[in-house]
Amino acid sequence: MPTTTYDNTGVPIDDEGFFTDPARWTEPMAEQIAKEAGIDALTDRHWIVIRFMRDQYAAKGTGPTVRVLGKVSGVSVKELYQLFPKGPAKTAAKIAGIPKPRGCI
Amino acid sequence: MGKHIVILGGGTAGTMTANRLCRTYDRDECLVTVVDQDDDHLYQPGLLFVPFGLARPDHLVRSRPRQLDEAVDYKMARIDRVDLDARTVRLAGGIQLSYDVLVVATGARLLPEETEGLTGPGWGEKVFTFYDLPGATGLHDALERFEGGRVVVDIADLPLKCPVAPLEFAFLADWYFRSRGIRDRVELTYATPLDGAFTKPVAAKALGGLLNDKGIELVTEFTLGEVDGEHGRLMSYDEREVAFDLAVVVPLHGGAEYVGRSAGLGDELGFVPVDPHTLQLPGRHEVFAVGDAAGLPASKAGSVAHFEGEVLVHNIGQFLAGQPLDASFDGHANCFVETGFHKALLIDFNYDTEPLPGHFPGPVGLPLLKESHAAHLGKLAFEWLYWHSLLPGRELPGIGSAMSEHGKHHVPH
Ligand SMILES: Cc1cc2nc3c(=O)[nH]c(=O)nc-3n(C[C@H](O)[C@H](O)[C@H](O)COP(=O)(O)OP(=O)(O)OC[C@H]3O[C@@H](n4cnc5c(N)ncnc54)[C@H](O)[C@@H]3O)c2cc1C
């Protein structure tokens, strides 16, 4: 399994760069992952979404979809795309250090 | 005293479950009540054929109570709310039912008004859905009038029922315009929020290949944000545009409204988050969900409801007997994908195994993931099977709830 280094700590990730062990994530890592994803600075609005992703993962074992995020995170789908232009559910999951959301069929 | 099993919804899943339960238990052991809001049972797979004039709308609807075993107590009313603590269901009109076991089978609801502009200008004129009967009928008229231009088939977002139906629509549209001799005047586009033609790689490649062969453009990762019917544009949230003269949109889906009103019953989208293997609501052992109403990582399809039914009826029996739930649903789904020109292809998969090539139900049988005339005949025969075998809750010989790997070939991605 590949590993990478954030905040001077080695962490295991999958082929697409998602954390496989969310317990290894720390808040300082988020800025760095965000930069890699093309987001220069994380605002308070970003952090609302990132914390929500982690809470949902802890409760349900998978990150939410964009639709669910838009319904319950307090950030509308439109704004989610402004915050995370390349696909909010995937990008926010990556920055929040949780595995790729499973989504539905 | 007998137990009271209340089934909410008398569509595909509720009807099959009720009939299976009646076959398993005597009326004095279990009284089965089914609640639904109307008397018209619609054969939903037939909606695909209506726009192309291949099915008559009035042939797809039959009396709802007539599909139910005589022993079922059928109540026609709108469900207003479930009170999980009191174990009661309140119906419009003030009726209250109490239950020993509750089965939620109220399916999925279409939510076109949740997408900006979708039901605005052009709705019913050049923007349609074929997912309900009025939509499919209106689209038939629009297709007959259509003489050329840009046609887009779009899935707003997931989840949706019968995830292959929009693909089938695109394939049939290609066939339809060809048989009318105007295909060269039609640009066909298929837009999906997925990153390919299907969720799983092997099928995505096969189905994407078919789109390509038929000259249908594939637009991926397109989540519908807004419809501008006046100027004929679909806009995605990431600000891409697809222009159209005729748009066929599968709207957002959600669970029944009352699910959201009933504390502890539903998730954010109104689906019931039951255990994917036992179909039981965590923390509420007497509550189960089946069919499209269940929030599972499985397809929302009639075939899934059928396979779930076997597990569900067994597990309800175990629950009533105070025994552990020992039957486990594996996510088995089985769909015929109509591809036009009197052909179809079959896919068979579950939670763990993606649709693979091979044969079904065993090494000698229908080809999987490959077009054949036999599969098209299978799709057509399915309607008879639906009314006469699946709805009555009969098992299909040789095809069990658990998916078989027999006849399937694993292929590298
Ligand atoms: C175009 C199309 C093509 C399809 N093709 C296929 C196919 O080829 N193969 C396949 O397997 N599946 C197919 N499906 C999917 C299949 O039809 C559904 O998955 C199946 O009907 C699900 O059954 P269900 O009982 O969960 O929901 P439904 O059959 O939709 O039943 C839900 C019932 O609940 C009732 N209800 C809802 N809310 C309330 C309320 N508040 N009060 C009272 N009653 C209520 C409704 O009236 C309805 O009768 C297709 C679907 C569509 C739309």
Coordinates of C-alpha atoms and ligand atoms in Angstrom, one line a residue:
Chain A
M1 CA 0.0 0.0 0.0
P2 CA 1.4 3.5 -0.9
T3 CA 2.3 5.9 1.8
T4 CA 2.8 9.7 1.7
T5 CA 4.1 12.3 4.2
Y6 CA 2.0 15.1 5.6
D7 CA 3.1 17.3 8.5
N8 CA 6.3 15.2 8.7
T9 CA 4.3 12.0 9.4
G10 CA 4.0 9.0 7.1
V11 CA 0.4 8.0 6.4
P12 CA -1.0 5.1 4.3
I13 CA -3.2 6.1 1.4
D14 CA -5.0 4.3 -1.4
D15 CA -4.1 4.6 -5.2
E16 CA -6.2 7.7 -5.5
G17 CA -4.6 9.4 -2.5
F18 CA -7.4 8.9 0.1
F19 CA -6.5 8.1 3.6
T20 CA -7.0 4.4 4.5
D21 CA -6.6 5.1 8.2
P22 CA -8.5 8.2 9.2
A23 CA -7.1 8.0 12.8
R24 CA -3.7 9.1 11.3
W25 CA -5.1 12.5 10.2
T26 CA -4.3 15.7 12.0
E27 CA -5.7 19.2 11.4
P28 CA -2.3 20.6 10.2
M29 CA -2.3 18.0 7.4
A30 CA -5.4 19.5 5.9
E31 CA -3.8 22.7 4.5
Q32 CA -1.2 20.6 2.8
I33 CA -3.6 18.2 1.2
A34 CA -5.8 21.1 0.2
K35 CA -2.9 22.7 -1.7
E36 CA -2.3 19.5 -3.5
A37 CA -6.0 19.6 -4.5
G38 CA -5.6 23.1 -5.9
I39 CA -7.2 24.9 -2.9
D40 CA -4.8 27.7 -1.7
A41 CA -6.3 28.4 1.7
L42 CA -8.9 26.8 3.9
T43 CA -11.6 29.2 5.1
D44 CA -14.0 28.7 8.0
R45 CA -16.6 27.5 5.4
H46 CA -14.2 24.8 4.2
W47 CA -13.7 23.7 7.8
I48 CA -17.4 23.4 8.4
V49 CA -17.5 20.8 5.6
I50 CA -14.2 19.1 6.6
R51 CA -15.4 18.6 10.2
F52 CA -18.8 17.4 9.0
M53 CA -17.1 14.8 6.7
R54 CA -15.2 13.5 9.7
D55 CA -18.3 13.3 11.9
Q56 CA -20.3 11.5 9.3
Y57 CA -17.5 9.1 8.7
A58 CA -17.3 8.4 12.4
A59 CA -21.0 7.8 12.6
K60 CA -21.7 5.9 9.4
G61 CA -18.4 4.5 8.2
T62 CA -18.5 6.4 4.9
G63 CA -18.4 10.0 3.9
P64 CA -21.6 11.7 2.7
T65 CA -22.5 12.4 -1.0
V66 CA -22.7 16.0 -2.3
R67 CA -26.5 15.8 -2.1
V68 CA -26.4 14.8 1.6
L69 CA -23.7 17.4 2.3
G70 CA -26.0 20.1 0.7
K71 CA -28.9 19.0 2.8
V72 CA -27.4 18.8 6.2
S73 CA -23.9 20.3 6.4
G74 CA -25.3 23.9 6.4
V75 CA -23.5 24.7 3.1
S76 CA -25.5 24.6 -0.1
V77 CA -24.5 22.4 -3.1
K78 CA -23.8 25.6 -5.1
E79 CA -21.4 26.9 -2.4
L80 CA -19.8 23.4 -2.0
Y81 CA -18.8 23.6 -5.6
Q82 CA -17.4 27.0 -5.1
L83 CA -15.3 25.8 -2.1
F84 CA -14.3 22.5 -3.7
P85 CA -14.5 23.1 -7.5
K86 CA -13.3 19.6 -8.5
G87 CA -16.1 17.7 -6.8
P88 CA -16.9 18.5 -3.2
A89 CA -17.5 15.0 -1.8
K90 CA -14.3 13.6 -3.1
T91 CA -12.1 16.6 -2.5
A92 CA -13.4 17.3 1.0
A93 CA -13.0 13.6 1.9
K94 CA -9.4 13.7 0.8
I95 CA -8.7 16.9 2.8
A96 CA -10.6 15.5 5.8
G97 CA -8.4 12.3 5.8
I98 CA -11.2 9.8 5.3
P99 CA -11.6 7.1 2.6
K100 CA -13.3 7.8 -0.7
P101 CA -17.0 8.0 -0.2
R102 CA -18.7 4.9 -1.3
G103 CA -21.7 6.6 -3.0
C104 CA -24.6 4.6 -4.2
I105 CA -25.4 2.6 -7.3
Chain B
M1 CA -53.4 -13.9 19.6
G2 CA -51.9 -13.5 16.2
K3 CA -49.3 -11.0 15.3
H4 CA -50.0 -8.0 13.2
I5 CA -47.6 -7.2 10.4
V6 CA -48.1 -3.8 8.8
I7 CA -46.6 -3.3 5.3
L8 CA -46.4 0.4 4.2
G9 CA -46.7 0.6 0.4
G10 CA -48.3 -1.9 -2.0
G11 CA -46.0 -1.5 -4.9
T12 CA -43.6 -4.2 -6.2
A13 CA -41.8 -4.9 -2.9
G14 CA -44.9 -4.5 -0.5
T15 CA -47.1 -6.7 -2.7
M16 CA -44.5 -9.5 -3.0
T17 CA -43.7 -9.4 0.7
A18 CA -47.4 -9.5 1.7
N19 CA -48.1 -12.5 -0.6
R20 CA -45.1 -14.4 0.6
L21 CA -46.1 -13.8 4.2
C22 CA -49.6 -15.0 3.5
R23 CA -48.3 -18.2 2.0
T24 CA -46.0 -18.8 5.0
Y25 CA -48.5 -18.0 7.8
D26 CA -52.1 -18.7 8.6
R27 CA -54.3 -15.7 9.1
D28 CA -54.7 -16.5 12.9
E29 CA -51.0 -16.7 13.3
C30 CA -50.3 -13.4 11.4
L31 CA -52.6 -10.7 10.1
V32 CA -51.0 -8.9 7.2
T33 CA -52.2 -5.3 6.5
V34 CA -51.0 -3.4 3.4
V35 CA -51.4 0.3 3.1
D36 CA -51.2 2.3 -0.1
Q37 CA -52.6 5.6 -1.2
D38 CA -54.2 4.6 -4.5
D39 CA -55.6 1.6 -6.4
D40 CA -53.4 1.6 -9.4
H41 CA -50.4 -0.7 -9.5
L42 CA -48.1 0.4 -12.3
Y43 CA -45.6 -1.9 -14.1
Q44 CA -42.8 0.6 -13.9
P45 CA -40.3 -1.2 -16.3
G46 CA -43.0 -0.7 -19.0
L47 CA -42.4 3.1 -18.7
L48 CA -39.3 2.7 -20.8
F49 CA -41.2 1.6 -23.8
V50 CA -44.1 4.1 -23.7
P51 CA -42.1 7.1 -25.3
F52 CA -41.2 4.9 -28.3
G53 CA -44.8 3.7 -28.8
L54 CA -43.7 0.2 -27.8
A55 CA -46.1 -0.1 -24.9
R56 CA -49.6 1.4 -24.3
P57 CA -49.9 3.3 -21.1
D58 CA -53.3 1.8 -20.1
H59 CA -51.8 -1.7 -20.4
L60 CA -49.3 -1.1 -17.7
V61 CA -51.8 -0.4 -14.8
R62 CA -53.8 -3.0 -12.9
S63 CA -55.9 -2.9 -9.7
R64 CA -53.6 -2.8 -6.7
P65 CA -55.7 -4.9 -4.3
R66 CA -56.3 -7.6 -7.0
Q67 CA -52.5 -8.3 -6.8
L68 CA -52.8 -9.1 -3.1
D69 CA -53.6 -12.5 -1.5
E70 CA -57.2 -12.7 -0.3
A71 CA -56.0 -12.9 3.3
V72 CA -54.4 -9.5 3.1
D73 CA -56.2 -6.6 4.8
Y74 CA -55.8 -3.8 2.3
K75 CA -56.2 -0.2 3.4
M76 CA -56.3 2.6 0.9
A77 CA -55.0 5.7 2.6
R78 CA -52.1 8.1 2.7
I79 CA -49.6 7.3 5.4
D80 CA -49.0 10.3 7.6
R81 CA -46.5 9.3 10.2
V82 CA -44.9 6.4 12.1
D83 CA -44.4 6.6 15.8
L84 CA -41.6 4.1 16.5
D85 CA -41.9 4.3 20.3
A86 CA -45.6 3.7 20.3
R87 CA -45.4 1.2 17.5
T88 CA -48.2 2.8 15.6
V89 CA -48.8 4.2 12.1
R90 CA -51.1 7.2 11.6
L91 CA -53.0 7.3 8.3
A92 CA -54.7 10.3 6.8
G93 CA -58.4 10.3 7.9
G94 CA -57.5 9.6 11.5
I95 CA -57.0 5.8 11.3
Q96 CA -54.3 4.5 13.6
L97 CA -52.7 1.0 13.2
S98 CA -50.6 -0.7 15.7
Y99 CA -48.1 -3.3 14.7
D100 CA -45.9 -6.1 16.0
V101 CA -43.7 -5.9 12.8
L102 CA -43.5 -3.0 10.5
V103 CA -42.2 -3.3 6.9
V104 CA -41.5 0.0 5.1
A105 CA -42.0 -0.5 1.3
T106 CA -43.0 2.9 0.2
G107 CA -40.4 3.1 -2.6
A108 CA -38.7 6.2 -3.9
R109 CA -40.3 9.5 -4.8
L110 CA -39.4 11.8 -7.8
L111 CA -38.3 15.3 -6.7
P112 CA -38.1 17.3 -10.0
E113 CA -38.9 20.5 -8.1
E114 CA -35.7 20.2 -6.2
T115 CA -33.6 21.0 -9.2
E116 CA -33.6 24.7 -10.2
G117 CA -35.5 25.3 -13.3
L118 CA -36.4 21.7 -14.1
T119 CA -40.1 22.2 -13.7
G120 CA -39.9 25.7 -15.1
P121 CA -40.3 26.9 -18.7
G122 CA -40.2 24.0 -21.2
W123 CA -41.3 21.3 -18.6
G124 CA -43.6 19.0 -20.4
E125 CA -42.8 20.6 -23.8
K126 CA -39.1 20.0 -24.4
V127 CA -38.0 18.9 -20.9
F128 CA -39.4 15.5 -19.8
T129 CA -38.9 12.6 -17.5
F130 CA -40.1 9.1 -18.5
Y131 CA -40.1 7.9 -14.9
D132 CA -43.8 8.4 -14.4
L133 CA -46.8 7.7 -16.6
P134 CA -47.8 11.3 -17.5
G135 CA -44.1 12.1 -18.3
A136 CA -43.6 9.0 -20.5
T137 CA -46.9 9.7 -22.4
G138 CA -45.9 13.3 -23.0
L139 CA -42.5 12.3 -24.2
H140 CA -44.1 9.9 -26.7
D141 CA -45.9 12.9 -28.3
A142 CA -42.8 15.0 -28.2
L143 CA -40.7 12.3 -29.9
E144 CA -43.3 11.8 -32.6
R145 CA -43.1 15.5 -33.4
F146 CA -39.3 15.6 -33.2
E147 CA -37.7 16.1 -36.6
G148 CA -34.0 16.6 -35.6
G149 CA -31.7 18.4 -33.2
R150 CA -30.0 17.8 -29.9
V151 CA -31.4 15.2 -27.5
V152 CA -29.8 14.8 -24.1
V153 CA -30.6 12.0 -21.6
D154 CA -29.5 13.1 -18.1
I155 CA -29.4 11.7 -14.6
A156 CA -29.7 14.5 -12.1
D157 CA -27.9 12.7 -9.3
L158 CA -27.8 9.4 -7.4
P159 CA -29.6 7.4 -6.1
L160 CA -32.1 6.6 -8.8
K161 CA -34.2 3.5 -9.4
C162 CA -33.3 1.2 -12.1
P163 CA -29.9 2.8 -12.8
V164 CA -29.7 1.2 -16.3
A165 CA -33.1 2.6 -17.5
P166 CA -31.6 6.0 -18.7
L167 CA -29.0 4.0 -20.7
E168 CA -31.7 1.9 -22.2
F169 CA -33.5 5.0 -23.1
A170 CA -30.5 6.4 -24.9
F171 CA -30.0 3.1 -26.8
L172 CA -33.6 2.9 -27.8
A173 CA -33.6 6.6 -28.9
D174 CA -30.7 5.7 -31.3
W175 CA -32.8 2.8 -32.6
Y176 CA -36.0 4.9 -32.8
F177 CA -34.4 7.8 -34.8
R178 CA -32.7 5.3 -37.1
S179 CA -35.9 3.5 -37.8
R180 CA -37.6 6.8 -38.6
G181 CA -34.7 7.6 -40.9
I182 CA -33.6 10.8 -39.2
R183 CA -30.7 9.6 -37.0
D184 CA -28.3 11.7 -39.1
R185 CA -30.2 14.8 -38.0
V186 CA -30.1 13.9 -34.3
E187 CA -27.2 14.5 -31.9
L188 CA -27.6 12.2 -28.9
T189 CA -25.8 12.9 -25.6
Y190 CA -25.8 10.9 -22.4
A191 CA -24.9 12.9 -19.2
T192 CA -24.3 11.2 -15.9
P193 CA -22.9 12.2 -12.5
L194 CA -20.8 9.0 -12.5
D195 CA -17.3 8.9 -14.0
G196 CA -18.4 6.3 -16.6
A197 CA -21.5 4.7 -18.1
F198 CA -22.0 2.6 -15.0
T199 CA -20.7 2.4 -11.4
K200 CA -18.5 -0.7 -11.8
P201 CA -15.5 -0.8 -14.2
V202 CA -16.2 -3.9 -16.3
A203 CA -19.8 -3.0 -17.0
A204 CA -18.9 0.7 -17.4
K205 CA -16.5 -0.3 -20.2
A206 CA -18.9 -2.6 -22.0
L207 CA -21.8 -0.1 -21.8
G208 CA -19.6 2.9 -22.6
G209 CA -18.4 0.9 -25.6
L210 CA -22.0 0.5 -26.8
L211 CA -22.7 4.2 -26.4
N212 CA -19.6 4.9 -28.5
D213 CA -20.6 2.3 -31.2
K214 CA -24.0 3.9 -31.5
G215 CA -22.6 7.4 -31.8
I216 CA -24.0 8.6 -28.4
E217 CA -21.7 11.2 -26.7
L218 CA -21.0 10.4 -23.1
V219 CA -20.6 13.3 -20.6
T220 CA -19.4 12.2 -17.2
E221 CA -19.3 13.7 -13.7
F222 CA -22.1 15.9 -14.7
T223 CA -24.2 16.7 -11.6
L224 CA -27.3 18.7 -12.7
G225 CA -27.5 22.1 -11.0
E226 CA -29.9 24.0 -13.2
V227 CA -32.1 23.6 -16.2
D228 CA -32.7 26.5 -18.5
G229 CA -35.6 25.3 -20.6
E230 CA -36.1 28.6 -22.3
H231 CA -32.6 28.5 -23.9
G232 CA -32.3 24.7 -23.9
R233 CA -29.3 24.3 -21.6
L234 CA -28.5 21.9 -18.8
M235 CA -26.0 23.3 -16.3
S236 CA -23.9 21.3 -14.0
Y237 CA -22.8 22.5 -10.5
D238 CA -19.2 22.8 -11.8
E239 CA -20.5 25.2 -14.5
R240 CA -20.4 23.1 -17.6
E241 CA -23.3 23.2 -20.1
V242 CA -25.0 20.8 -22.4
A243 CA -27.3 22.3 -25.0
F244 CA -30.5 20.5 -26.0
D245 CA -33.7 20.8 -28.1
L246 CA -35.2 17.9 -26.1
A247 CA -34.1 16.9 -22.6
V248 CA -35.0 13.6 -20.9
V249 CA -34.1 14.1 -17.3
V250 CA -34.2 11.6 -14.5
P251 CA -35.0 13.8 -11.5
L252 CA -33.6 13.5 -8.0
H253 CA -35.1 10.7 -5.9
G254 CA -36.0 10.7 -2.2
G255 CA -37.9 8.5 0.1
A256 CA -41.6 9.0 1.0
E257 CA -42.4 12.2 2.7
Y258 CA -43.8 10.6 5.9
V259 CA -40.5 8.9 6.5
G260 CA -38.9 12.3 7.0
R261 CA -41.7 13.3 9.4
S262 CA -41.3 10.1 11.5
A263 CA -38.6 10.6 14.1
G264 CA -35.8 8.0 13.9
L265 CA -37.1 6.3 10.7
G266 CA -35.2 7.9 7.8
D267 CA -31.9 9.2 6.7
E268 CA -31.2 12.7 5.1
L269 CA -32.9 11.7 1.9
G270 CA -35.9 9.9 3.4
F271 CA -34.6 6.4 2.9
V272 CA -34.6 3.9 5.8
P273 CA -31.1 3.0 6.9
V274 CA -31.6 -0.7 7.6
D275 CA -28.8 -3.3 8.0
P276 CA -27.7 -4.2 4.4
H277 CA -27.8 -7.9 5.2
T278 CA -30.7 -8.4 7.6
L279 CA -32.9 -5.5 6.4
Q280 CA -33.7 -4.6 10.0
L281 CA -33.5 -1.1 11.4
P282 CA -30.7 -0.9 13.9
G283 CA -32.1 -0.4 17.4
R284 CA -35.7 -1.2 16.3
H285 CA -35.8 -4.9 15.9
E286 CA -39.5 -4.9 14.8
V287 CA -38.9 -2.6 11.8
F288 CA -37.7 -3.7 8.4
A289 CA -37.4 -2.0 5.0
V290 CA -37.5 -3.5 1.6
G291 CA -37.3 -2.3 -2.0
D292 CA -36.5 1.2 -3.1
A293 CA -37.4 2.6 0.4
A294 CA -34.4 0.9 2.0
G295 CA -31.2 3.0 2.2
L296 CA -28.8 0.3 0.9
P297 CA -25.7 0.3 -1.3
A298 CA -27.7 -1.9 -3.8
S299 CA -29.6 -1.0 -6.9
K300 CA -33.1 0.3 -6.5
A301 CA -34.8 -2.3 -8.7
G302 CA -37.7 -4.7 -8.7
S303 CA -35.3 -7.7 -9.0
V304 CA -33.6 -6.5 -5.8
A305 CA -36.9 -6.3 -4.0
H306 CA -37.6 -9.9 -5.1
F307 CA -34.3 -11.2 -3.9
E308 CA -34.6 -9.2 -0.7
G309 CA -38.1 -10.7 -0.1
E310 CA -36.8 -14.2 0.5
V311 CA -34.4 -13.0 3.2
L312 CA -37.0 -10.6 4.7
V313 CA -39.8 -13.1 5.1
H314 CA -37.4 -15.6 6.8
N315 CA -36.0 -13.0 9.1
I316 CA -39.5 -11.7 10.1
G317 CA -40.2 -15.3 11.1
Q318 CA -37.1 -15.6 13.1
F319 CA -37.8 -12.3 14.8
L320 CA -41.4 -13.4 15.7
A321 CA -40.0 -16.7 17.1
G322 CA -37.4 -14.8 19.2
Q323 CA -34.6 -16.3 17.2
P324 CA -31.5 -14.6 15.8
L325 CA -31.9 -13.3 12.2
D326 CA -29.8 -15.9 10.3
A327 CA -30.7 -15.0 6.7
S328 CA -28.4 -12.5 5.0
F329 CA -29.0 -10.5 1.8
D330 CA -26.0 -10.3 -0.4
G331 CA -27.1 -7.3 -2.6
H332 CA -28.1 -9.5 -5.5
A333 CA -29.4 -7.5 -8.5
N334 CA -30.3 -8.8 -12.0
C335 CA -31.2 -6.4 -14.9
F336 CA -32.0 -6.8 -18.5
V337 CA -30.5 -3.8 -20.4
E338 CA -32.5 -3.2 -23.6
T339 CA -30.1 -2.0 -26.3
G340 CA -32.4 -1.5 -29.3
F341 CA -32.7 -3.5 -32.6
H342 CA -34.4 -6.4 -30.7
K343 CA -31.4 -7.0 -28.5
A344 CA -30.7 -6.7 -24.8
L345 CA -27.9 -7.6 -22.4
L346 CA -28.1 -9.1 -19.0
I347 CA -26.2 -8.1 -15.9
D348 CA -26.1 -10.0 -12.6
F349 CA -24.2 -8.7 -9.6
N350 CA -24.2 -8.2 -5.8
Y351 CA -22.6 -6.1 -3.1
D352 CA -19.2 -7.7 -3.6
T353 CA -19.1 -9.0 -7.2
E354 CA -19.5 -6.5 -10.0
P355 CA -21.4 -7.4 -13.2
L356 CA -19.1 -9.8 -15.1
P357 CA -19.2 -11.6 -18.4
G358 CA -20.2 -15.3 -18.7
H359 CA -23.6 -16.9 -18.7
F360 CA -26.7 -16.9 -16.4
P361 CA -27.9 -18.7 -14.4
G362 CA -25.1 -21.2 -15.0
P363 CA -22.5 -22.0 -17.7
V364 CA -25.4 -22.9 -20.1
G365 CA -27.7 -20.0 -20.2
L366 CA -28.2 -16.4 -21.3
P367 CA -25.0 -14.5 -22.1
L368 CA -24.0 -11.9 -19.5
L369 CA -22.8 -8.4 -20.4
K370 CA -23.2 -9.2 -24.1
E371 CA -26.0 -8.3 -26.5
S372 CA -28.3 -11.1 -27.6
H373 CA -31.8 -11.5 -29.0
A374 CA -32.5 -14.0 -26.3
A375 CA -32.0 -11.4 -23.6
H376 CA -34.4 -9.1 -25.4
L377 CA -37.0 -11.9 -25.4
G378 CA -36.2 -12.3 -21.7
K379 CA -36.9 -8.6 -21.1
L380 CA -40.3 -8.8 -22.9
A381 CA -41.2 -12.1 -21.0
F382 CA -40.4 -10.3 -17.8
E383 CA -43.8 -8.4 -17.9
W384 CA -45.8 -11.7 -17.8
L385 CA -43.5 -13.0 -15.1
Y386 CA -44.0 -9.8 -13.0
W387 CA -47.8 -10.1 -12.8
H388 CA -48.0 -13.9 -12.6
S389 CA -45.0 -15.0 -10.7
L390 CA -43.0 -12.2 -9.0
L391 CA -45.9 -10.2 -7.6
P392 CA -47.6 -13.4 -6.3
G393 CA -44.3 -14.0 -4.4
R394 CA -43.2 -17.2 -6.1
E395 CA -39.6 -18.2 -6.3
L396 CA -38.0 -18.5 -9.7
P397 CA -36.8 -22.0 -10.4
G398 CA -33.0 -22.1 -10.4
I399 CA -32.5 -18.4 -9.5
G400 CA -32.1 -17.9 -5.8
S401 CA -31.7 -14.9 -3.6
A402 CA -28.0 -15.5 -3.1
M403 CA -26.0 -14.6 -6.3
S404 CA -24.2 -17.5 -7.9
E405 CA -20.7 -17.2 -9.2
H406 CA -21.4 -20.2 -11.4
G407 CA -20.9 -19.3 -15.1
K408 CA -19.2 -16.0 -14.4
H409 CA -15.7 -15.0 -15.5
H410 CA -13.5 -12.7 -13.5
V411 CA -11.7 -10.3 -15.8
P412 CA -8.8 -8.0 -15.0
H413 CA -9.7 -4.3 -15.0
Ligands
LIG1 C1 -38.6 3.6 -16.0 C2 -38.3 2.5 -15.0 C3 -37.9 1.3 -15.5 C4 -37.6 0.3 -14.6 N1 -37.2 -1.0 -15.1 C5 -36.9 -2.0 -14.2 C6 -36.5 -3.2 -14.7 O1 -36.3 -3.5 -15.9 N2 -36.2 -4.2 -13.8 C7 -36.3 -4.0 -12.5 O2 -36.1 -4.9 -11.7 N3 -36.7 -2.8 -12.0 C8 -37.0 -1.8 -12.8 N4 -37.5 -0.6 -12.3 C9 -37.5 -0.3 -10.9 C10 -38.7 -0.9 -10.2 O3 -39.9 -0.5 -10.8 C11 -38.6 -0.4 -8.7 O4 -37.4 -0.7 -8.2 C12 -39.7 -1.2 -7.9 O5 -41.0 -0.8 -8.3 C13 -39.5 -0.9 -6.4 O6 -40.6 -1.4 -5.7 P1 -41.0 -0.7 -4.4 O7 -42.2 -1.5 -3.9 O8 -39.9 -0.5 -3.5 O9 -41.6 0.7 -4.8 P2 -42.9 1.0 -5.7 O10 -43.2 -0.1 -6.6 O11 -42.6 2.4 -6.3 O12 -44.0 1.1 -4.6 C14 -44.1 2.1 -3.6 C15 -45.5 2.2 -3.2 O13 -45.6 3.0 -2.0 C16 -46.8 3.8 -2.1 N5 -46.6 5.0 -1.2 C17 -45.6 5.9 -1.2 N6 -45.8 6.8 -0.3 C18 -47.0 6.6 0.3 C19 -47.7 7.2 1.3 N7 -47.3 8.3 2.0 N8 -48.9 6.7 1.7 C20 -49.4 5.5 1.0 N9 -48.7 4.9 0.1 C21 -47.5 5.4 -0.3 C22 -46.9 4.2 -3.6 O14 -48.2 4.5 -4.0 C23 -46.4 2.9 -4.3 O15 -47.4 2.1 -4.6 C24 -37.8 0.5 -13.2 C25 -38.3 1.7 -12.8 C26 -38.5 2.7 -13.7 C27 -39.0 4.1 -13.1

